[in-house]
Coordinates of C-alpha atoms in Angstrom, one line a residue:
Chain A
X1 CA -49.5 16.2 20.1
X2 CA -48.1 15.7 16.6
X3 CA -46.1 18.9 16.9
X4 CA -44.8 17.8 20.3
X5 CA -43.6 14.5 18.9
X6 CA -42.0 16.1 15.9
X7 CA -40.2 18.6 18.2
X8 CA -39.0 15.8 20.4
X9 CA -37.8 13.9 17.3
X10 CA -35.9 16.9 16.0
X11 CA -34.3 17.4 19.5
X12 CA -33.3 13.8 19.6
X13 CA -31.9 14.0 16.1
X14 CA -29.9 17.1 17.0
X15 CA -28.7 15.6 20.3
X16 CA -27.6 12.4 18.5
X17 CA -25.6 14.4 15.9
X18 CA -23.8 16.3 18.7
X19 CA -23.3 13.2 20.8
X20 CA -21.5 11.4 17.9
X21 CA -19.6 14.4 16.8
X22 CA -18.4 15.2 20.3
X23 CA -15.8 12.4 20.7
X24 CA -14.4 13.1 17.3
X25 CA -13.9 16.8 18.0
X26 CA -12.9 16.7 21.6
X27 CA -11.3 13.3 21.5
X28 CA -8.6 14.8 19.3
X29 CA -7.7 17.3 22.1
X30 CA -7.6 14.5 24.7
X31 CA -5.4 12.2 22.6
X32 CA -3.1 14.8 20.9
X33 CA -0.6 12.2 19.7
X34 CA -3.2 11.1 17.1
X35 CA -2.7 14.5 15.5
X36 CA 0.9 13.6 14.8
X37 CA 0.2 10.4 13.0
X38 CA -2.8 11.8 11.1
X39 CA -0.8 14.7 9.9
X40 CA 2.5 12.9 9.5
X41 CA 1.4 10.0 7.3
X42 CA -0.3 12.0 4.5
X43 CA 2.6 14.4 4.8
X44 CA 5.1 11.7 3.9
X45 CA 3.4 10.8 0.6
X46 CA 2.8 14.4 -0.3
X47 CA 6.5 15.2 0.3
X48 CA 7.6 12.3 -1.9
X49 CA 5.4 13.5 -4.8
X50 CA 6.8 17.0 -4.4
X51 CA 10.3 15.7 -4.7
X52 CA 9.3 13.7 -7.8
X53 CA 8.2 17.0 -9.4
X54 CA 11.5 18.6 -8.3
X55 CA 13.5 15.7 -9.8
X56 CA 11.8 16.2 -13.2
X57 CA 12.0 20.0 -12.9
X58 CA 8.3 20.7 -13.0
X59 CA 7.0 24.3 -12.9
X60 CA 6.5 25.5 -9.3
X61 CA 2.7 25.6 -9.5
X62 CA 2.8 21.8 -9.7
X63 CA 4.3 21.7 -6.2
X64 CA 1.2 23.7 -5.1
X65 CA -1.0 21.2 -6.9
X66 CA 0.5 18.3 -4.9
X67 CA 0.3 20.2 -1.6
X68 CA -3.4 20.9 -2.1
X69 CA -4.0 17.3 -3.3
X70 CA -2.0 15.9 -0.4
X71 CA -4.1 17.9 2.1
X72 CA -7.2 16.5 0.4
X73 CA -6.0 12.9 0.9
X74 CA -6.6 13.5 4.6
X75 CA -10.3 14.1 3.9
X76 CA -10.5 11.1 1.6
X77 CA -8.8 8.8 4.2
X78 CA -11.0 10.2 6.9
X79 CA -14.1 9.5 4.9
X80 CA -12.9 6.0 4.0
X81 CA -11.6 4.8 7.4
X82 CA -13.6 6.9 9.9
X83 CA -16.9 7.2 8.0
X84 CA -17.4 4.4 5.4
X85 CA -15.8 1.7 7.6
X86 CA -17.0 3.0 10.9
X87 CA -20.3 1.1 11.2
X88 CA -18.4 -2.0 10.3
X89 CA -15.9 -1.3 13.1
X90 CA -18.7 -0.5 15.4
X91 CA -20.4 -3.8 14.7
X92 CA -17.1 -5.6 15.3
X93 CA -16.7 -3.9 18.7
X94 CA -20.3 -4.1 19.8
X95 CA -21.1 -0.4 19.5
X96 CA -23.6 -0.9 16.7
X97 CA -25.7 -3.0 19.0
X98 CA -25.9 0.0 21.4
X99 CA -26.8 2.4 18.6
X100 CA -29.6 0.1 17.3
X101 CA -31.2 -0.4 20.7
X102 CA -30.9 3.3 21.7
X103 CA -33.6 5.7 20.5
X104 CA -30.9 7.6 18.5
X105 CA -31.6 7.6 14.7
X106 CA -28.8 6.0 12.7
X107 CA -28.8 8.8 10.1
X108 CA -28.1 11.3 12.9
X109 CA -25.3 9.1 14.2
X110 CA -23.8 9.1 10.7
X111 CA -24.2 12.8 10.3
X112 CA -22.5 13.4 13.7
X113 CA -19.7 11.2 12.5
X114 CA -19.3 13.2 9.4
X115 CA -19.4 16.6 11.2
X116 CA -16.9 15.4 13.8
X117 CA -14.6 13.9 11.1
X118 CA -14.8 17.0 9.0
X119 CA -13.8 19.3 11.9
X120 CA -10.8 17.4 13.0
X121 CA -9.6 16.5 9.5
X122 CA -9.8 20.2 8.5
X123 CA -7.3 20.9 11.3
X124 CA -5.0 18.2 10.0
X125 CA -5.3 19.3 6.4
X126 CA -4.6 22.8 7.4
X127 CA -1.4 21.6 9.2
X128 CA -0.3 19.7 6.0
X129 CA -0.9 22.8 3.8
X130 CA 0.9 25.1 6.3
X131 CA 3.9 22.8 6.7
X132 CA 4.3 22.1 3.0
X133 CA 3.7 25.7 1.9
X134 CA 6.4 26.9 4.3
X135 CA 8.8 24.2 3.3
X136 CA 8.5 24.7 -0.4
X137 CA 7.4 28.3 -0.7
X138 CA 4.3 27.4 -2.6
X139 CA 3.4 30.3 -5.0
X140 CA -0.4 30.9 -4.2
X141 CA -2.3 33.4 -6.3
X142 CA -5.8 33.1 -4.8
X143 CA -8.8 34.3 -6.7
X144 CA -12.2 34.7 -5.0
X145 CA -11.9 33.5 -1.4
X146 CA -15.7 33.4 -1.0
X147 CA -16.0 31.1 -4.0
X148 CA -13.1 29.0 -2.7
X149 CA -14.9 28.6 0.7
X150 CA -18.2 27.7 -1.2
X151 CA -16.4 25.1 -3.3
X152 CA -14.7 23.6 -0.2
X153 CA -18.0 23.4 1.8
X154 CA -20.0 21.8 -1.1
X155 CA -17.1 19.4 -1.9
X156 CA -17.1 18.2 1.7
X157 CA -20.9 17.9 1.8
X158 CA -20.8 15.7 -1.3
X159 CA -17.7 13.7 0.0
X160 CA -19.2 13.0 3.4
X161 CA -22.6 12.2 1.8
X162 CA -20.7 9.6 -0.2
X163 CA -19.1 8.4 3.1
X164 CA -22.6 8.0 4.6
X165 CA -23.6 5.9 1.5
X166 CA -20.5 3.8 1.7
X167 CA -21.1 3.2 5.4
X168 CA -24.2 1.2 4.5
X169 CA -22.5 -0.6 1.7
X170 CA -19.4 -1.5 3.8
X171 CA -21.6 -2.7 6.7
X172 CA -23.5 -5.0 4.3
X173 CA -20.3 -6.4 2.8
X174 CA -18.9 -7.8 6.1
X175 CA -15.2 -8.4 6.3
X176 CA -14.6 -7.5 2.7
X177 CA -15.1 -3.9 3.9
X178 CA -11.5 -3.7 5.1
X179 CA -10.2 -4.7 1.7
X180 CA -12.6 -2.4 -0.1
X181 CA -11.4 0.5 1.9
X182 CA -7.8 -0.5 1.1
X183 CA -8.6 -0.8 -2.6
X184 CA -10.2 2.7 -2.7
X185 CA -6.9 4.5 -2.0
X186 CA -4.4 4.7 -4.8
X187 CA -6.9 4.0 -7.6
X188 CA -8.9 7.0 -6.3
X189 CA -5.8 9.2 -6.0
X190 CA -5.2 8.4 -9.6
X191 CA -8.7 8.8 -10.9
X192 CA -9.3 12.1 -9.0
X193 CA -6.0 13.7 -9.9
X194 CA -4.8 14.2 -6.4
X195 CA -1.3 14.9 -7.5
X196 CA -1.7 16.2 -11.1
X197 CA -4.4 18.1 -13.0
X198 CA -7.2 15.6 -13.7
X199 CA -7.4 17.0 -17.3
X200 CA -4.2 15.0 -18.0
X201 CA -6.3 11.8 -17.9
X202 CA -8.4 13.0 -20.9
X203 CA -11.9 14.5 -21.0
X204 CA -13.9 11.3 -20.9
X205 CA -11.9 9.7 -18.1
X206 CA -12.2 12.9 -16.1
X207 CA -15.9 13.1 -16.8
X208 CA -16.3 9.5 -15.5
X209 CA -14.1 10.3 -12.4
X210 CA -16.3 13.3 -11.6
X211 CA -18.6 11.0 -9.8
X212 CA -16.0 11.3 -7.0
X213 CA -16.6 14.7 -5.4
X214 CA -12.9 15.4 -4.9
X215 CA -12.2 15.2 -8.6
X216 CA -14.3 18.4 -9.3
X217 CA -13.6 19.9 -5.9
X218 CA -9.8 19.7 -6.3
X219 CA -9.9 21.0 -9.8
X220 CA -12.0 24.0 -8.8
X221 CA -9.9 24.7 -5.7
X222 CA -6.7 24.6 -7.7
X223 CA -8.2 27.1 -10.2
X224 CA -9.0 29.4 -7.3
X225 CA -5.6 29.1 -5.7
X226 CA -3.2 29.2 -8.6
X227 CA -3.6 31.6 -11.5
X228 CA -1.9 29.2 -14.0
X229 CA -4.2 26.4 -13.1
X230 CA -6.9 27.9 -15.2
X231 CA -5.1 26.8 -18.4
X232 CA -4.9 23.3 -16.9
X233 CA -8.6 23.1 -15.8
X234 CA -11.0 20.4 -16.5
X235 CA -14.2 22.5 -16.3
X236 CA -15.0 26.1 -15.3
X237 CA -15.3 26.6 -11.5
X238 CA -19.0 27.6 -11.7
X239 CA -19.9 24.4 -13.6
X240 CA -17.9 22.3 -11.1
X241 CA -19.7 24.0 -8.2
X242 CA -23.1 23.3 -9.7
X243 CA -22.2 19.6 -10.3
X244 CA -21.0 19.3 -6.8
X245 CA -24.3 20.6 -5.4
X246 CA -26.1 18.0 -7.5
X247 CA -23.7 15.3 -6.2
X248 CA -24.3 16.4 -2.6
X249 CA -28.1 16.0 -3.0
X250 CA -27.8 12.6 -4.7
X251 CA -25.3 11.1 -2.3
X252 CA -27.1 12.3 0.9
X253 CA -30.5 11.2 -0.3
X254 CA -29.2 7.8 -1.6
X255 CA -27.4 7.3 1.7
X256 CA -30.6 7.8 3.7
X257 CA -32.5 5.4 1.5
X258 CA -29.6 2.8 1.7
X259 CA -29.4 3.1 5.5
X260 CA -33.2 2.7 5.9
X261 CA -33.2 -0.3 3.7
X262 CA -30.2 -1.9 5.5
X263 CA -31.7 -1.2 8.9
X264 CA -35.1 -2.7 7.8
X265 CA -33.5 -5.8 6.3
X266 CA -31.1 -6.2 9.2
X267 CA -33.9 -6.0 11.8
X268 CA -36.1 -8.4 9.7
X269 CA -33.3 -11.0 9.2
X270 CA -31.7 -10.3 12.6
X271 CA -28.3 -9.9 11.1
X272 CA -27.6 -6.2 11.5
X273 CA -25.4 -6.7 14.5
X274 CA -24.2 -10.2 13.8
X275 CA -20.4 -10.5 14.3
X276 CA -18.3 -12.7 12.2
X277 CA -14.5 -13.1 12.2
Chain B
X1 CA -3.4 -32.2 2.9
X2 CA -0.5 -30.2 1.4
X3 CA 0.5 -29.0 4.8
X4 CA 0.5 -32.4 6.4
X5 CA 2.8 -33.7 3.5
X6 CA 5.0 -30.7 4.0
X7 CA 5.2 -31.3 7.7
X8 CA 6.3 -34.9 7.1
X9 CA 9.4 -33.7 5.3
X10 CA 12.5 -34.9 7.3
X11 CA 14.0 -31.4 7.4
X12 CA 10.8 -29.9 8.9
X13 CA 10.4 -32.7 11.4
X14 CA 13.8 -32.0 12.8
X15 CA 13.4 -28.2 13.1
X16 CA 10.9 -26.5 15.3
X17 CA 11.7 -23.1 13.7
X18 CA 11.2 -24.4 10.1
X19 CA 8.0 -26.2 11.1
X20 CA 6.6 -23.0 12.7
X21 CA 7.7 -20.9 9.7
X22 CA 6.0 -23.2 7.2
X23 CA 2.7 -23.4 9.1
X24 CA 2.7 -19.6 9.7
X25 CA 3.3 -19.0 6.0
X26 CA 0.4 -21.2 5.1
X27 CA -1.8 -19.6 7.8
X28 CA -0.8 -16.1 6.5
X29 CA -1.8 -17.0 3.0
X30 CA -5.1 -18.4 4.1
X31 CA -5.8 -15.1 6.0
X32 CA -4.7 -12.9 3.2
X33 CA -6.5 -14.7 0.4
X34 CA -9.6 -16.4 1.7
X35 CA -11.8 -13.4 2.0
X36 CA -12.9 -13.2 -1.6
X37 CA -13.1 -15.3 -4.7
X38 CA -9.9 -15.6 -6.7
X39 CA -10.9 -13.1 -9.3
X40 CA -11.7 -10.4 -6.8
X41 CA -8.5 -11.2 -4.9
X42 CA -6.5 -10.8 -8.2
X43 CA -8.1 -7.4 -8.9
X44 CA -7.3 -6.3 -5.3
X45 CA -3.7 -7.5 -5.6
X46 CA -3.3 -5.7 -9.0
X47 CA -5.3 -2.5 -8.7
X48 CA -3.5 -0.7 -5.9
X49 CA 0.1 -1.2 -7.2
X50 CA -0.8 -0.5 -10.8
X51 CA -2.7 2.7 -9.8
X52 CA 0.2 3.8 -7.6
X53 CA 2.7 3.5 -10.5
X54 CA 0.3 5.1 -12.9
X55 CA 0.1 8.2 -10.7
X56 CA 3.8 8.6 -11.2
X57 CA 3.6 7.9 -14.9
X58 CA 0.9 10.6 -15.3
X59 CA 2.9 13.1 -13.2
X60 CA 6.0 12.4 -15.3
X61 CA 4.1 12.5 -18.6
X62 CA 2.4 15.8 -17.8
X63 CA 5.7 17.5 -17.3
X64 CA 7.9 15.8 -19.9
X65 CA 5.1 15.4 -22.5
X66 CA 5.5 11.6 -22.4
X67 CA 9.3 11.3 -22.7
X68 CA 9.3 7.8 -21.2
X69 CA 12.4 6.8 -23.1
X70 CA 14.5 9.0 -20.7
X71 CA 16.6 7.0 -18.2
X72 CA 15.0 8.8 -15.2
X73 CA 11.6 7.4 -16.2
X74 CA 12.8 3.8 -15.8
X75 CA 14.6 4.8 -12.5
X76 CA 11.3 6.2 -11.1
X77 CA 9.1 3.4 -12.4
X78 CA 11.3 0.5 -11.2
X79 CA 11.9 2.2 -7.9
X80 CA 8.2 2.4 -7.3
X81 CA 7.6 -1.2 -8.5
X82 CA 10.3 -2.7 -6.2
X83 CA 9.1 -0.5 -3.3
X84 CA 5.9 -2.6 -3.2
X85 CA 8.0 -5.3 -1.5
X86 CA 9.2 -2.9 1.1
X87 CA 5.7 -1.9 2.3
X88 CA 4.3 -5.4 2.0
X89 CA 7.1 -7.1 3.9
X90 CA 7.4 -4.5 6.7
X91 CA 3.8 -3.9 7.3
X92 CA 2.9 -7.6 6.7
X93 CA 5.1 -8.8 9.4
X94 CA 4.2 -6.2 12.0
X95 CA 0.5 -6.4 11.2
X96 CA 0.5 -10.1 12.0
X97 CA 0.8 -9.1 15.7
X98 CA -2.1 -6.7 15.4
X99 CA -4.3 -9.3 13.6
X100 CA -3.6 -12.0 16.2
X101 CA -3.9 -9.7 19.2
X102 CA -6.8 -7.4 18.3
X103 CA -8.7 -9.1 15.5
X104 CA -8.5 -12.8 15.9
X105 CA -7.6 -12.6 19.6
X106 CA -5.4 -15.7 19.4
X107 CA -2.2 -14.3 21.1
X108 CA -2.8 -16.3 24.3
X109 CA -3.2 -19.6 22.5
X110 CA -0.2 -18.9 20.2
X111 CA 2.2 -18.0 23.0
X112 CA 1.2 -20.9 25.2
X113 CA 1.9 -23.3 22.3
X114 CA 5.5 -24.7 21.9
X115 CA 6.2 -22.6 18.8
X116 CA 9.1 -20.4 17.8
X117 CA 7.7 -16.9 17.9
X118 CA 10.4 -15.3 15.7
X119 CA 9.9 -18.0 13.0
X120 CA 6.2 -17.6 13.3
X121 CA 6.3 -13.8 12.5
X122 CA 8.8 -14.4 9.7
X123 CA 6.3 -17.0 8.2
X124 CA 3.4 -14.6 8.5
X125 CA 5.3 -12.1 6.4
X126 CA 5.7 -14.7 3.6
X127 CA 2.1 -14.3 2.4
X128 CA 2.5 -10.6 1.9
X129 CA 5.8 -11.2 0.2
X130 CA 4.1 -13.5 -2.3
X131 CA 1.3 -11.0 -3.0
X132 CA 3.9 -8.2 -3.2
X133 CA 6.0 -10.3 -5.7
X134 CA 3.0 -10.9 -7.9
X135 CA 2.2 -7.2 -7.8
X136 CA 5.8 -6.3 -8.7
X137 CA 5.8 -8.7 -11.7
X138 CA 2.5 -7.3 -12.9
X139 CA 3.7 -3.6 -12.5
X140 CA 6.9 -4.4 -14.4
X141 CA 5.0 -6.3 -17.0
X142 CA 2.7 -3.2 -17.5
X143 CA 5.9 -1.1 -17.8
X144 CA 7.4 -3.4 -20.5
X145 CA 4.2 -3.5 -22.5
X146 CA 2.9 0.0 -22.1
X147 CA 6.0 2.1 -21.6
X148 CA 8.7 0.2 -23.3
X149 CA 10.9 -0.1 -20.2
X150 CA 14.5 -0.8 -21.2
X151 CA 14.7 -4.3 -19.6
X152 CA 16.4 -6.9 -21.7
X153 CA 16.8 -10.4 -20.2
X154 CA 20.3 -10.9 -21.7
X155 CA 21.7 -7.7 -20.3
X156 CA 20.2 -8.0 -16.8
X157 CA 22.8 -8.9 -14.2
X158 CA 20.6 -11.7 -12.7
X159 CA 23.1 -12.7 -10.1
X160 CA 23.4 -9.2 -8.7
X161 CA 19.7 -8.7 -8.9
X162 CA 18.7 -11.9 -7.1
X163 CA 21.4 -11.6 -4.4
X164 CA 20.6 -8.0 -3.6
X165 CA 16.9 -8.7 -3.6
X166 CA 17.3 -11.7 -1.2
X167 CA 19.4 -9.5 1.1
X168 CA 17.0 -6.6 0.8
X169 CA 14.0 -8.8 1.7
X170 CA 15.8 -10.4 4.7
X171 CA 16.7 -6.9 6.0
X172 CA 13.1 -5.8 5.5
X173 CA 11.8 -8.9 7.3
X174 CA 14.1 -8.0 10.2
X175 CA 12.8 -4.5 10.3
X176 CA 9.2 -5.9 10.2
X177 CA 9.9 -8.2 13.1
X178 CA 11.4 -5.4 15.2
X179 CA 8.2 -3.4 14.5
X180 CA 6.1 -6.5 15.4
X181 CA 8.1 -6.7 18.7
X182 CA 7.5 -3.0 19.3
X183 CA 3.8 -3.5 18.5
X184 CA 3.5 -6.2 21.2
X185 CA 4.6 -3.6 23.8
X186 CA 2.2 -0.9 22.5
X187 CA -1.3 -0.2 23.6
X188 CA -1.7 2.9 21.3
X189 CA -0.8 3.9 17.8
X190 CA 0.2 0.4 16.8
X191 CA -2.0 0.8 13.7
X192 CA 0.2 3.5 12.3
X193 CA 3.7 2.2 13.1
X194 CA 4.3 0.0 10.0
X195 CA 2.7 2.5 7.7
X196 CA 4.8 5.4 9.2
X197 CA 8.0 3.4 8.8
X198 CA 7.2 2.3 5.2
X199 CA 6.2 5.9 4.3
X200 CA 9.4 7.3 5.8
X201 CA 11.5 4.8 3.8
X202 CA 9.6 5.8 0.6
X203 CA 10.7 9.4 1.2
X204 CA 14.2 9.0 2.6
X205 CA 15.6 6.1 0.5
X206 CA 15.3 7.6 -3.0
X207 CA 12.6 5.1 -4.0
X208 CA 11.0 7.3 -6.6
X209 CA 13.5 10.1 -6.9
X210 CA 17.2 10.4 -6.6
X211 CA 18.5 11.2 -3.1
X212 CA 20.2 14.3 -4.6
X213 CA 16.8 16.0 -4.8
X214 CA 16.4 15.9 -1.0
X215 CA 17.7 18.9 1.0
X216 CA 21.4 18.3 1.9
X217 CA 20.6 18.1 5.6
X218 CA 18.1 15.3 5.2
X219 CA 20.1 13.3 2.6
X220 CA 22.4 11.5 5.1
X221 CA 19.2 9.7 6.5
X222 CA 19.1 7.8 3.3
X223 CA 22.4 6.1 4.0
X224 CA 21.2 4.5 7.3
X225 CA 18.5 2.3 5.6
X226 CA 19.4 -0.9 3.7
X227 CA 16.5 -0.1 1.3
X228 CA 18.6 2.6 -0.3
X229 CA 21.4 0.2 -1.2
X230 CA 19.1 -2.6 -2.3
X231 CA 17.1 -0.3 -4.7
X232 CA 20.3 1.2 -6.2
X233 CA 21.7 -2.3 -6.7
X234 CA 18.5 -3.7 -8.2
X235 CA 18.2 -0.8 -10.6
X236 CA 21.8 -1.2 -11.7
X237 CA 21.4 -4.9 -12.2
X238 CA 18.1 -4.5 -14.2
X239 CA 19.0 -1.5 -16.3
X240 CA 22.7 -2.0 -16.8
X241 CA 24.2 0.8 -18.9
X242 CA 20.8 2.5 -19.1
X243 CA 20.7 3.3 -15.4
X244 CA 21.1 7.0 -14.6
X245 CA 23.9 7.7 -12.1
X246 CA 23.2 10.4 -9.5
X247 CA 25.9 12.1 -7.5
X248 CA 24.9 10.7 -4.1
X249 CA 25.5 7.0 -4.9
X250 CA 27.5 7.2 -8.1
X251 CA 30.8 6.9 -6.3
X252 CA 30.0 3.5 -4.9
X253 CA 30.8 0.4 -6.9
X254 CA 28.4 -2.5 -7.1
X255 CA 30.8 -4.5 -4.8
X256 CA 30.8 -1.7 -2.2
X257 CA 27.0 -1.4 -2.2
X258 CA 26.7 -5.1 -1.9
X259 CA 29.1 -5.2 1.0
X260 CA 27.2 -2.5 2.8
X261 CA 23.9 -4.4 2.2
X262 CA 25.4 -7.6 3.5
X263 CA 26.5 -5.9 6.7
X264 CA 23.1 -4.3 7.1
X265 CA 21.3 -7.6 6.7
X266 CA 23.5 -9.5 9.1
X267 CA 23.3 -6.6 11.6
X268 CA 19.5 -6.2 11.3
X269 CA 18.8 -10.0 11.5
X270 CA 21.0 -10.2 14.7
X271 CA 19.4 -7.2 16.2
X272 CA 15.9 -8.4 15.3
X273 CA 16.4 -11.7 17.2
X274 CA 17.6 -9.9 20.3
X275 CA 14.9 -7.2 20.1
X276 CA 12.1 -9.7 19.5
X277 CA 13.2 -11.8 22.6
X278 CA 13.4 -8.6 24.7
X279 CA 10.0 -7.3 23.4
X280 CA 8.3 -10.6 24.0
X281 CA 9.6 -10.8 27.5
X282 CA 8.5 -7.2 28.2
X283 CA 5.1 -7.8 26.7
X284 CA 4.6 -10.9 29.0
X285 CA 6.0 -9.2 32.1
X286 CA 3.6 -6.2 31.6
X287 CA 0.6 -8.4 30.8
X288 CA 0.3 -6.9 27.3
X289 CA 0.9 -10.0 25.3
X290 CA -2.9 -10.8 24.9
X291 CA -4.1 -7.2 25.5
X292 CA -7.2 -6.3 23.6
X293 CA -7.2 -2.5 23.4
X294 CA -10.0 -1.8 20.8
X295 CA -7.9 1.3 20.2

């Protein structure tokens, strides 16, 4: 009996993940025009920073740094607006009410959101990298591709784990969520070194900024994509990979705890799905 | 209290448009500023623009080893600081439509009241203009203190700076209203319109790099936006002899640039009035004026 219940629970969890990921993955194919805006907007900022480096006659690998950083902005924005803010939007539109009364577990819904967001953003980020690399003839000199893939996967796990944690925080903060998401753009681009090697900010600042998964992830990916980046690195790739694994575990487990706490408090106080304008 | 006193002013009592403009500006400020306590609001208004300019400062310093005394540094820094107004005014005006239609769902009430819709949108942009102006002042202040920007009150051509900035802001407001009008007729992608236009202007108008750096085939695009002329004039007025002259705009005198900006502003304001009226009519005819898309 216990085994049956557990199997049913796992099936429900899996089905909920897939159900929430589905519209994110296939919705993109049904509304292709979104692809244009989601690729075009980060591309504009990236191109501007490339031209700044050109204006000050920076070495060519810096163009590559900006291109990789620009592609990563797509993931940060996706995490911020389609993950962290999502439960708040869902509450605003009445979907959260449906989630709560359905037997689908909220962590599974968040995980589905993360997987769906990750898949469609990867396509957009790839488009940004391809377009910019062709436009500016970026001089890649890749090292270990397997290590690169590992760094990418672990960075994304930590990033979307952070997104799951933020989803609870943003949901609890009501209409300030919108402003918080807005606030977490340029300051994060600065702290994480999206457009320059994070080492330029100094060791202690970079150490503090390493709480953000993209700080370490970007630094490691640049080292694996550009031979000269090793001289501009913050930490060795292996150390950064290890720290990212720790971040992933911490963010995901904290997110689960925060969500359980929020759900419990929301149900007790009856305010989880309360809408305010 | 303040608003009722304001509305009692004889000038406002005589003009529907001015009355609508004033109330909309007050409403916009309430919406923009009442979500947090003043300290948090101040942090919010400061953090983004300062971070945005610091990204450029670090990029510049990494390459030049901190040569912030070079004229190009002030060019980039001031361009980015002034650009805050571009994004705030353009997106602020067009976002008012999205806020009223999708978020507060008050479009029906607004457009059945006897108000001047064009003045209303202009007024809603004022709050963002105020926030943007504060941000610009803070960013320039940081530049003066931390990076020794070569700005000297006695050498600044204040007349040219103020005149070009007023013209620049009016032309931006006109663009914002046209985007607001377009938003009224859109059921999809309206979230991205203001941001896409502001992002394009950042790239094509030489806001943070000279137009000469752009590939030759894209460069002419910079000439069709008033922002290009405003930023060039503002930099010349602020930096005087310290301003670097780049090939693309060096041949234009201040008078010529100002003339072009005046023509752009008049043209865009006229066009925005016509476009807004047409867009409002279209939105009403198609039943989209109070559409709630949840898109």
